[in-house]
XYZ file of C-alpha atoms in Angstrom:
664
model
C 22.076 -6.672 25.597
C 23.373 -4.771 28.601
C 24.844 -1.324 28.854
C 28.448 -1.410 30.052
C 28.090 1.500 32.423
C 29.313 0.108 35.730
C 31.860 2.199 37.650
C 34.575 -0.306 36.749
C 33.692 -0.115 33.076
C 33.571 3.691 33.029
C 37.019 3.756 34.634
C 38.259 1.409 31.939
C 36.843 3.651 29.249
C 38.584 6.644 30.792
C 41.858 4.763 30.627
C 41.322 3.593 27.056
C 38.525 4.455 24.623
C 38.514 0.908 23.285
C 37.587 -2.343 24.960
C 39.955 -5.145 23.972
C 37.004 -7.414 23.151
C 35.031 -4.842 21.194
C 35.090 -3.984 17.514
C 35.426 -0.240 17.055
C 33.605 2.013 14.609
C 34.215 5.698 14.012
C 31.341 8.098 13.381
C 32.699 11.316 11.939
C 32.078 14.118 9.472
C 35.757 14.999 9.151
C 35.934 13.623 5.618
C 32.653 15.150 4.542
C 29.141 13.737 4.474
C 27.272 11.172 2.418
C 24.005 11.474 0.534
C 21.010 13.520 1.641
C 18.324 11.496 3.384
C 14.931 11.705 1.644
C 12.745 9.899 4.167
C 10.851 6.695 4.939
C 7.401 6.190 3.465
C 4.336 4.036 3.050
C 2.369 3.230 -0.085
C -1.412 3.321 -0.363
C -2.396 1.598 -3.560
C -1.032 -0.838 -6.055
C -3.835 -1.633 -5.447
C -6.729 -0.807 -3.204
C -4.738 -1.567 -0.061
C -6.424 1.149 2.034
C -9.927 0.164 0.892
C -11.353 -0.741 4.309
C -9.654 2.059 6.249
C -12.124 4.735 5.156
C -15.012 2.717 6.605
C -13.658 2.723 10.171
C -15.751 4.538 12.767
C -14.257 7.278 14.859
C -12.225 7.501 17.002
C -10.552 4.325 15.703
C -9.966 5.676 12.209
C -8.157 8.739 13.547
C -6.125 6.565 15.894
C -4.912 4.428 12.984
C -3.973 7.554 11.058
C -2.077 8.883 14.077
C -0.036 5.689 14.321
C 0.916 6.122 10.679
C 1.480 9.853 10.266
C 1.521 11.790 13.531
C 5.065 12.993 14.279
C 6.722 11.554 17.377
C 3.897 9.129 18.013
C 4.126 5.994 15.861
C 5.606 5.356 12.430
C 5.810 9.144 11.903
C 6.159 8.609 8.164
C 8.001 11.178 6.059
C 6.490 10.135 2.706
C 3.058 9.033 1.525
C 2.914 7.447 -1.912
C -0.512 6.864 -3.463
C -1.908 5.188 -6.531
C -3.311 7.355 -9.289
C -6.374 5.194 -9.771
C -6.755 3.790 -13.270
C -9.864 1.560 -12.963
C -7.693 -1.565 -13.254
C -6.826 -4.471 -10.977
C -3.404 -3.726 -9.497
C -2.875 -6.459 -6.844
C -5.740 -6.456 -4.298
C -8.383 -4.483 -6.114
C -9.195 -1.566 -8.364
C -9.079 2.150 -7.625
C -11.247 4.573 -9.602
C -9.787 6.893 -12.191
C -10.376 10.638 -12.262
C -11.162 10.088 -15.967
C -13.179 6.937 -16.627
C -13.725 8.217 -20.156
C -11.970 10.730 -22.383
C -14.560 13.463 -21.765
C -14.953 12.707 -18.042
C -13.202 14.400 -15.108
C -13.943 13.965 -11.405
C -11.422 14.657 -8.650
C -13.479 13.316 -5.757
C -13.500 9.609 -6.562
C -11.848 7.115 -4.277
C -10.191 7.662 -0.919
C -6.614 8.649 -1.797
C -7.506 12.372 -1.759
C -8.905 11.943 1.737
C -5.900 9.951 2.888
C -3.414 12.530 1.630
C -5.311 15.302 3.408
C -5.386 13.324 6.639
C -1.642 12.735 6.393
C -1.036 16.445 5.742
C -3.280 17.351 8.656
C -0.981 15.413 10.967
C 2.310 16.247 9.295
C 2.214 19.334 7.035
C 5.745 18.503 5.861
C 4.958 15.000 4.613
C 6.160 14.396 1.054
C 3.419 13.315 -1.370
C 4.295 11.140 -4.334
C 2.077 9.274 -6.797
C 2.219 6.573 -9.435
C -0.339 5.134 -11.879
C -0.385 1.321 -11.760
C -3.083 1.082 -14.435
C -4.864 3.306 -16.937
C -8.429 3.529 -18.262
C -8.884 1.587 -21.466
C -9.415 4.659 -23.633
C -5.784 5.660 -23.070
C -4.639 2.379 -24.602
C -6.558 2.922 -27.866
C -7.337 -0.772 -28.012
C -3.885 -1.910 -26.851
C -2.651 -3.049 -23.460
C -0.082 -0.243 -23.456
C -0.532 3.417 -22.428
C 2.370 5.117 -24.218
C 1.599 4.971 -27.934
C 0.158 8.473 -27.568
C 2.463 9.985 -24.934
C 0.860 13.441 -25.076
C -2.527 11.991 -24.159
C -1.200 9.892 -21.276
C 0.971 12.719 -19.946
C -2.021 15.055 -20.052
C -4.041 12.475 -18.096
C -1.395 12.311 -15.336
C -0.830 16.066 -15.249
C -4.566 16.655 -14.870
C -4.539 14.451 -11.763
C -1.693 16.499 -10.262
C -3.440 19.765 -11.102
C -6.700 18.402 -9.703
C -4.980 17.506 -6.443
C -3.969 21.135 -6.032
C -7.132 22.783 -7.323
C -9.711 20.685 -5.487
C -7.804 19.472 -2.415
C -4.917 21.922 -1.936
C -2.470 19.041 -2.191
C 0.981 19.624 -3.665
C 2.301 16.435 -5.272
C 6.087 16.548 -5.098
C 6.959 13.479 -7.183
C 5.220 11.405 -9.821
C 6.413 7.989 -10.929
C 6.477 6.316 -14.325
C 4.546 3.073 -14.687
C 7.223 0.453 -15.255
C 5.875 -3.010 -14.608
C 7.066 -4.107 -18.059
C 9.268 -1.422 -19.587
C 9.926 2.300 -19.426
C 9.196 4.677 -22.283
C 11.848 7.358 -22.821
C 9.696 9.499 -25.119
C 6.859 9.555 -22.602
C 9.179 10.660 -19.782
C 10.419 13.581 -21.873
C 6.874 14.551 -22.867
C 5.722 14.395 -19.247
C 8.629 16.570 -18.074
C 7.900 19.117 -20.762
C 4.186 19.190 -19.963
C 4.768 19.554 -16.224
C 7.064 22.484 -16.851
C 4.672 24.089 -19.312
C 1.737 24.156 -16.853
C 3.771 25.532 -13.950
C 4.686 22.249 -12.264
C 8.463 22.526 -12.546
C 8.720 21.615 -8.874
C 7.154 18.180 -9.439
C 9.969 15.651 -9.738
C 9.812 12.534 -11.894
C 10.692 9.141 -10.442
C 11.756 6.807 -13.228
C 11.404 4.201 -14.059
C 9.591 3.327 -10.856
C 10.492 -0.365 -11.131
C 14.176 -1.163 -11.639
C 17.563 0.427 -12.375
C 17.545 -0.128 -16.130
C 16.853 3.485 -17.036
C 20.225 4.572 -15.599
C 22.130 3.452 -18.694
C 19.856 5.482 -20.967
C 20.138 8.509 -18.708
C 23.923 8.497 -18.946
C 23.825 8.640 -22.751
C 20.831 10.983 -23.101
C 21.268 14.451 -21.500
C 17.618 15.454 -21.974
C 16.400 12.253 -20.317
C 18.977 12.781 -17.560
C 17.637 16.244 -16.852
C 14.033 15.018 -16.963
C 14.459 12.478 -14.167
C 14.932 13.512 -10.537
C 14.919 10.115 -8.819
C 15.775 6.623 -10.036
C 13.317 4.357 -8.278
C 13.573 0.595 -7.928
C 11.099 -1.950 -6.607
C 12.404 -4.641 -4.224
C 16.088 -3.984 -4.970
C 17.371 -6.394 -2.337
C 19.434 -3.531 -0.794
C 21.724 -3.309 -3.854
C 21.963 -1.026 -6.839
C 23.984 -1.072 -10.073
C 27.095 0.912 -11.093
C 25.235 2.857 -13.783
C 22.698 4.155 -11.260
C 25.444 5.293 -8.892
C 27.265 6.933 -11.783
C 24.293 9.224 -12.501
C 24.634 10.837 -9.039
C 20.829 11.056 -8.976
C 18.741 10.279 -5.917
C 18.258 6.517 -5.618
C 15.113 5.246 -3.907
C 13.656 1.887 -3.029
C 10.382 3.343 -4.265
C 8.515 0.132 -3.426
C 9.869 -2.394 -0.952
C 8.995 -4.781 1.902
C 5.711 -6.538 0.846
C 6.119 -8.870 3.818
C 3.678 -10.201 6.422
C 3.722 -7.763 9.314
C 4.606 -10.075 12.186
C 7.969 -9.970 13.986
C 9.789 -11.574 11.060
C 8.310 -8.991 8.730
C 9.563 -6.324 11.093
C 12.975 -7.967 10.897
C 12.919 -7.661 7.112
C 11.959 -3.999 7.438
C 14.665 -3.283 10.031
C 17.379 -4.798 7.865
C 16.443 -3.069 4.602
C 15.890 0.351 6.191
C 19.567 0.375 7.106
C 21.094 -1.709 4.367
C 19.323 -0.026 1.460
C 21.714 2.815 2.174
C 24.722 0.849 3.437
C 24.727 -1.485 0.424
C 22.921 0.505 -2.237
C 23.150 4.222 -1.376
C 19.343 4.432 -1.468
C 18.154 7.462 0.453
C 14.474 6.572 0.714
C 12.593 3.336 1.310
C 8.827 3.140 0.766
C 6.832 0.249 2.153
C 4.239 -1.604 0.138
C 1.991 -1.238 1.725
C 1.070 1.517 4.144
C -1.666 -0.271 6.062
C -3.222 -3.675 5.425
C -6.811 -2.467 5.030
C -8.118 -5.121 2.664
C -9.529 -8.600 3.126
C -6.721 -10.747 4.452
C -7.449 -13.608 2.051
C -6.644 -11.388 -0.916
C -3.048 -11.613 -2.210
C -0.356 -10.476 0.229
C -2.675 -10.355 3.208
C -1.369 -8.274 6.135
C 1.636 -6.983 4.200
C 1.252 -3.462 5.585
C 3.126 -1.598 8.296
C 0.061 -2.250 10.466
C -3.293 -3.994 10.086
C -6.730 -2.362 9.905
C -9.024 -4.837 8.146
C -12.141 -4.830 10.362
C -14.081 -1.577 10.103
C -17.227 -3.430 11.205
C -15.615 -4.194 14.600
C -13.232 -1.230 14.889
C -10.370 -3.595 15.680
C -6.890 -2.813 14.386
C -3.394 -4.057 15.184
C -0.366 -1.833 15.712
C 2.064 -4.296 14.181
C 5.835 -4.452 14.916
C 6.909 -2.699 11.681
C 5.332 0.495 13.026
C 7.889 0.615 15.842
C 10.798 -0.441 13.652
C 9.906 2.485 11.395
C 9.907 4.807 14.400
C 13.546 3.926 15.129
C 14.460 5.999 12.075
C 11.577 8.361 11.391
C 11.161 9.850 14.854
C 14.820 10.879 15.014
C 15.507 12.063 11.447
C 13.840 14.182 8.801
C 14.192 14.562 5.041
C 17.034 16.975 4.518
C 19.262 15.310 7.084
C 22.424 13.768 5.683
C 23.992 10.351 6.029
C 27.526 10.210 7.365
C 30.053 8.544 5.130
C 31.063 6.435 8.120
C 28.275 3.864 7.876
C 28.622 0.177 7.224
C 28.402 -3.408 8.375
C 29.202 -4.664 11.852
C 32.087 -7.103 12.073
C 29.908 -9.991 13.281
C 26.890 -9.176 11.114
C 24.322 -6.421 11.065
C 24.665 -2.803 10.053
C 24.714 0.760 11.309
C 23.861 4.105 9.781
C 24.339 7.603 11.162
C 22.659 10.823 10.082
C 22.958 14.475 11.014
C 20.902 17.608 10.508
C 24.049 19.688 10.137
C 23.156 21.600 13.287
C 24.811 19.341 15.821
C 22.210 16.601 16.015
C 23.209 12.990 15.405
C 21.120 9.838 15.077
C 22.619 6.346 14.891
C 20.500 3.299 13.982
C 21.946 -0.185 14.512
C 20.368 -3.498 13.489
C 21.533 -7.038 14.172
C 18.888 -9.030 12.347
C 19.756 -12.646 11.644
C 19.161 -14.214 8.251
C 16.266 -16.449 9.262
C 14.469 -13.616 11.029
C 14.803 -10.897 8.384
C 13.952 -12.427 5.014
C 11.599 -10.302 2.933
C 9.071 -11.831 0.582
C 11.368 -10.802 -2.294
C 14.052 -10.993 -3.536
C 15.694 -14.121 -2.055
C 18.054 -13.233 0.786
C 21.628 -14.533 0.338
C 23.067 -16.487 3.245
C 25.010 -14.620 5.915
C 26.109 -15.196 9.494
C 25.462 -12.990 12.504
C 26.500 -13.520 16.090
C 26.296 -11.537 19.300
C 29.028 -8.946 19.544
C 30.392 -5.975 21.416
C 30.785 -2.718 19.532
C 32.449 0.542 20.505
C 31.496 3.704 18.637
C 33.873 6.656 18.654
C 32.342 10.028 17.783
C 34.755 12.309 15.991
C 34.677 15.568 14.056
C 31.837 17.890 15.034
C 30.263 15.099 17.087
C 33.202 14.646 19.470
C 31.687 17.067 21.966
C 28.404 15.130 22.359
C 28.082 14.081 25.992
C 24.811 12.136 26.005
C 22.634 10.128 23.641
C 19.022 9.077 24.083
C 18.560 5.338 23.635
C 15.654 3.388 22.133
C 15.746 -0.382 21.751
C 13.745 -3.186 20.156
C 14.456 -6.792 21.120
C 12.735 -9.422 19.012
C 13.401 -12.292 21.441
C 12.341 -14.996 18.997
C 13.363 -17.757 21.412
C 11.255 -16.542 24.323
C 8.479 -15.137 22.114
C 8.428 -12.086 24.375
C 9.502 -9.198 22.162
C 9.947 -5.651 23.335
C 9.583 -2.976 20.665
C 10.659 0.662 20.801
C 11.547 0.751 24.462
C 13.144 3.896 25.858
C 16.238 3.173 27.962
C 18.339 5.343 30.197
C 20.397 7.831 28.230
C 24.025 6.861 27.721
C 26.809 9.177 28.882
C 29.732 9.292 26.478
C 33.290 9.109 27.764
C 35.919 10.669 25.534
C 33.320 10.671 22.776
C 32.803 6.912 22.959
C 30.158 4.406 23.989
C 30.107 0.628 23.928
C 27.214 -1.748 23.376
C 26.741 -5.457 23.838
C 24.633 -6.370 20.806
C 22.637 -9.572 20.839
C 21.052 -11.208 17.817
C 17.872 -9.637 16.421
C 17.960 -6.204 17.984
C 17.519 -2.625 16.795
C 18.911 0.441 18.556
C 18.582 4.134 18.017
C 21.064 6.415 19.769
C 20.314 10.051 19.219
C 20.630 13.623 20.425
C 16.937 14.106 19.539
C 14.826 14.132 22.704
C 11.301 14.222 21.261
C 10.801 10.494 20.612
C 7.634 8.950 21.970
C 5.914 5.598 21.867
C 2.371 6.787 21.356
C -0.556 4.733 22.516
C -4.318 4.658 22.757
C -6.671 2.474 24.728
C -6.999 -0.977 23.210
C -9.316 -1.021 20.187
C -12.462 -3.181 20.262
C -11.894 -6.932 20.029
C -11.622 -8.600 16.656
C -14.873 -9.898 15.160
C -15.897 -11.638 11.961
C -17.894 -9.794 9.315
C -21.567 -9.545 10.387
C -23.609 -12.587 9.394
C -26.532 -10.345 8.507
C -25.625 -7.314 6.406
C -27.519 -4.977 4.113
C -26.961 -1.743 2.202
C -29.493 0.240 0.162
C -26.875 2.809 -0.936
C -29.252 5.651 0.018
C -26.523 8.121 0.959
C -26.915 11.667 -0.264
C -23.563 13.401 -0.824
C -21.558 10.333 0.258
C -18.086 11.070 1.678
C -16.502 8.499 -0.657
C -17.419 7.302 -4.115
C -17.642 3.617 -3.140
C -19.970 1.846 -0.737
C -18.510 0.506 2.528
C -16.874 -2.920 2.621
C -17.278 -3.701 -1.079
C -13.859 -4.530 -2.533
C -13.865 -4.009 -6.298
C -11.696 -6.617 -8.013
C -12.463 -5.886 -11.648
C -14.407 -2.801 -12.672
C -15.399 0.101 -10.430
C -18.639 0.203 -8.433
C -19.643 3.721 -7.376
C -22.538 5.460 -5.705
C -24.956 6.708 -8.345
C -27.921 9.076 -8.350
C -30.417 7.724 -10.869
C -32.256 10.923 -11.815
C -34.406 9.094 -14.383
C -36.018 6.879 -11.746
C -38.382 8.655 -9.356
C -39.158 5.393 -7.600
C -37.288 3.384 -4.980
C -34.055 3.159 -6.966
C -32.894 6.788 -6.947
C -29.710 6.021 -4.979
C -27.904 2.957 -6.331
C -24.439 1.538 -6.868
C -23.307 1.461 -10.484
C -20.541 -0.404 -12.307
C -19.026 2.289 -14.524
C -16.050 0.800 -16.403
C -17.059 0.063 -19.997
C -13.674 -0.842 -21.499
C -10.943 -3.157 -20.249
C -8.297 -1.049 -18.471
C -4.591 -1.102 -19.271
C -3.143 -3.039 -16.358
C -0.035 -5.032 -15.532
C -1.823 -7.935 -13.859
C -4.450 -10.446 -14.969
C -7.925 -9.078 -14.352
C -11.128 -10.906 -15.242
C -13.268 -10.514 -18.353
C -16.150 -9.820 -15.993
C -16.424 -7.083 -13.375
C -16.766 -8.183 -9.764
C -16.832 -6.700 -6.283
C -16.520 -8.994 -3.261
C -17.746 -8.478 0.273
C -18.072 -10.317 3.564
C -16.377 -13.185 5.320
C -14.152 -15.515 3.323
C -15.081 -18.353 5.696
C -18.772 -18.153 4.810
C -20.156 -21.477 3.587
C -23.951 -21.384 3.818
C -25.454 -18.030 2.876
C -28.129 -16.178 0.967
C -27.282 -13.172 -1.208
C -30.023 -10.859 -2.498
C -29.705 -7.779 -4.681
C -31.849 -5.650 -6.988
C -30.144 -5.429 -10.388
C -30.546 -3.270 -13.496
C -28.834 -4.030 -16.812
C -28.003 -1.145 -19.176
C -26.183 -2.963 -21.984
C -28.965 -3.636 -24.503
C -27.006 -5.883 -26.852
C -25.367 -8.480 -24.610
C -25.663 -7.275 -21.039
C -25.497 -9.592 -18.061
C -25.322 -9.330 -14.307
C -24.724 -11.724 -11.400
C -24.757 -12.345 -7.695
C -22.358 -14.925 -6.285
C -21.420 -16.877 -3.172
C -18.350 -18.780 -1.988
C -16.093 -16.709 -4.248
C -12.603 -18.108 -3.757
C -10.218 -15.643 -5.412
C -9.652 -11.939 -5.756
C -6.914 -9.460 -6.492
C -4.429 -10.464 -9.159
C -5.861 -14.006 -8.978
C -9.460 -12.954 -9.676
C -9.480 -14.508 -13.148
C -9.261 -17.922 -11.445
C -12.145 -17.291 -9.028
C -14.431 -20.229 -8.307
C -17.767 -20.220 -6.474
C -21.452 -20.185 -7.341
C -22.334 -17.459 -9.864
C -26.000 -16.780 -10.710
C -26.234 -14.784 -13.952
C -29.163 -13.231 -15.814
C -28.905 -11.668 -19.263
C -30.759 -9.117 -21.380
C -31.575 -11.835 -23.920
C -33.990 -13.444 -21.461
C -31.770 -16.275 -20.200
C -30.015 -17.231 -16.981
C -26.962 -19.320 -16.214
C -25.385 -20.778 -13.090
C -21.647 -21.447 -13.161
C -18.937 -22.517 -10.761
C -16.371 -20.126 -12.239
C -16.230 -16.407 -12.920
C -15.459 -17.058 -16.565
C -18.877 -18.655 -17.016
C -17.544 -21.843 -18.590
C -18.372 -24.452 -15.938
C -22.172 -24.427 -16.275
C -24.271 -25.958 -13.483
C -27.687 -24.888 -14.812
C -29.184 -22.643 -17.492
C -32.540 -21.727 -18.991
C -35.057 -18.983 -19.677
C -35.427 -16.040 -17.316
C -37.413 -13.469 -19.289
C -35.010 -10.719 -18.215
C -34.290 -7.652 -20.330
C -32.425 -4.363 -20.183
C -33.634 -1.287 -18.281
C -35.839 -3.245 -15.891
C -35.213 -3.786 -12.202
C -35.082 -7.398 -10.978
C -34.426 -8.955 -7.609
C -31.910 -11.804 -7.681
C -31.475 -14.166 -4.743
C -28.893 -16.907 -4.410
C -28.915 -19.388 -1.539
C -26.128 -21.901 -1.044
C -26.408 -24.563 1.639
C -24.117 -27.558 1.723
C -24.153 -29.049 -1.779
C -27.417 -27.383 -2.770
C -27.840 -24.029 -4.474
C -31.078 -22.221 -5.326
C -31.711 -19.095 -7.369
C -34.776 -16.867 -7.205
C -35.938 -14.131 -9.573
C -38.364 -11.582 -8.129
C -39.164 -13.896 -5.227
C -39.883 -17.001 -7.296
C -37.600 -20.025 -7.569
C -35.966 -19.994 -11.002
C -33.671 -22.966 -10.505
C -32.339 -25.327 -7.862
C -29.375 -27.637 -8.146
C -27.650 -30.205 -5.983
C -24.086 -30.736 -7.144
C -20.573 -31.048 -5.762
C -20.092 -27.355 -5.022
C -16.493 -26.233 -4.732
C -14.917 -24.375 -3.094
C -16.548 -24.925 0.306
C -16.320 -21.260 1.388
C -15.704 -17.731 0.134
C -17.008 -14.183 -0.183
C -20.324 -12.920 -1.477
C -20.101 -10.870 -4.669
C -21.894 -8.885 -7.337
C -20.773 -8.149 -10.876
C -21.461 -7.939 -14.578
C -20.899 -10.221 -17.549
C -18.510 -7.789 -19.236
C -17.205 -4.254 -18.875
C -20.619 -2.583 -18.999
C -22.890 -0.154 -17.192
C -25.160 -1.783 -14.628
C -26.812 -0.816 -11.349
C -27.284 -2.535 -8.003
C -29.554 -1.716 -5.077
C -30.825 -3.182 -1.813
C -27.964 -5.598 -1.342
C -28.255 -8.016 1.554
C -26.544 -11.158 2.756
C -27.460 -13.583 5.515
C -24.957 -16.259 6.496
C -25.167 -19.099 8.973
């Protein structure tokens, strides 16, 4: 790209506002304006995608948060969407519910409360929205479906919204409807009625946070129509459907992106941020996910706007999507309005323009090629894009603008020397016009807003693997979060616990608290499990004190070389050392407990503390109970590497203490 601002070129512009080789585009409000802009957001959850962020030491944790939320610094996000934890596996892990059981309420579990407050601290105007991806099992009444008793489920969600306000002074502005399989019209109406009845008329409903199918029902059902504020779709591929447009409701890409956050992922993000409106009239796009703060080997590793997956080292990566986000977010705000004069460039790419109605104008242009802007879903249809020259004529109330600030990102895939969010010399308009030479794979912002900034901090510490020697005794009084650092719950929920019945060394423990299979859209395991450590570990020893509370058929395990997590956890392989309340032990190579390597008598029982140790070295594995060898086995152990883990044989209460791992 080069600006055509030589004296000869300016003279030519004065003679004629259009270059003979340039395609011309008019930006005007003469014919009225388009839809109101609702903002760009990031999604924490769906699930457990911010799990490692809370463990970061200062100042690195605050720096990461600044890159995400601080206005005129980094991504400067307008919207934060969070998961209403439901105890169930929802992609990369579980998030705890505020109501594990019907008679249980606790509004301090998990880290989403903290994250929302940190976002608000940086941007008091940030829009907060929430969605349950799973539900505690008691809401399903024995079924894998939460809506048979809509009053009960609506009350559960409303309590979370009320708890956010009462305990954290957080005003939730929108709540979504779980729609991984189908939407429930009766539930939506019940929820709207209940929100109104308890004084939450200002909380909008996003339905059916998944696809456009609810639009048809809304058109034929006035009460449903009035109950829904936003039609939200997941991964819409920049297009909508006629019925959704016909409703005249706000249309959001309420979950989008899900793409590895390298330059090509940034290309996906650049294209859909513009084209979700150009093609589909969507006025908000929310990235899944906000920040990749989970073990990279879990599903969709590094599919966040930036990466923060090493709290033990403090390292984080300000990935390219952060700066692509800034092209829009730093120069617009919710409440601005799209111009009707937006569209596609003649040789490929797109442009949008927005105004605050007070004389400010922001134009965002992208020229992303097909092969450098594919998102992980849906498939991207073929299209051609070539370098081009474009002239933009400002008309209507914008005709008097004399100067625009310019920010540019060049991906430079051929040279592998990208330049993101670079501030250029302001462009002087001549007769309300400016001309650009647009190369392939570029993003521009031209704006009257002068507050843009590419924020920066000193480089974070270098990347490092998880410590080879690690231990945690969980002895934290009044812990800041309900879960222990670095443990990534994959099925079940493992929380800090104060054991008031034990005056001995096990007063502060970690406890698995989910006693009934949650209602969830993905395949969890029949056993609860929390993983930790370095996925590349091969030879290691895992030790943990364990305490079984299920008298009838309780069981508990430690494991090594665990190969799967997230929505694939049911297929996890490794070495699992189990003991049971019936006095037996078992060693298996799968989490399901079917591939048995060894078994026998252990003498274990409920309500007694035991120390389990598992050592895996090469093709040999050894298990110890209270310091004595219980079994040893030399077999073909597969897989060759994986995480350490703890867990239980079913959804049951159990406690863990004095966890340690030593790896070679």
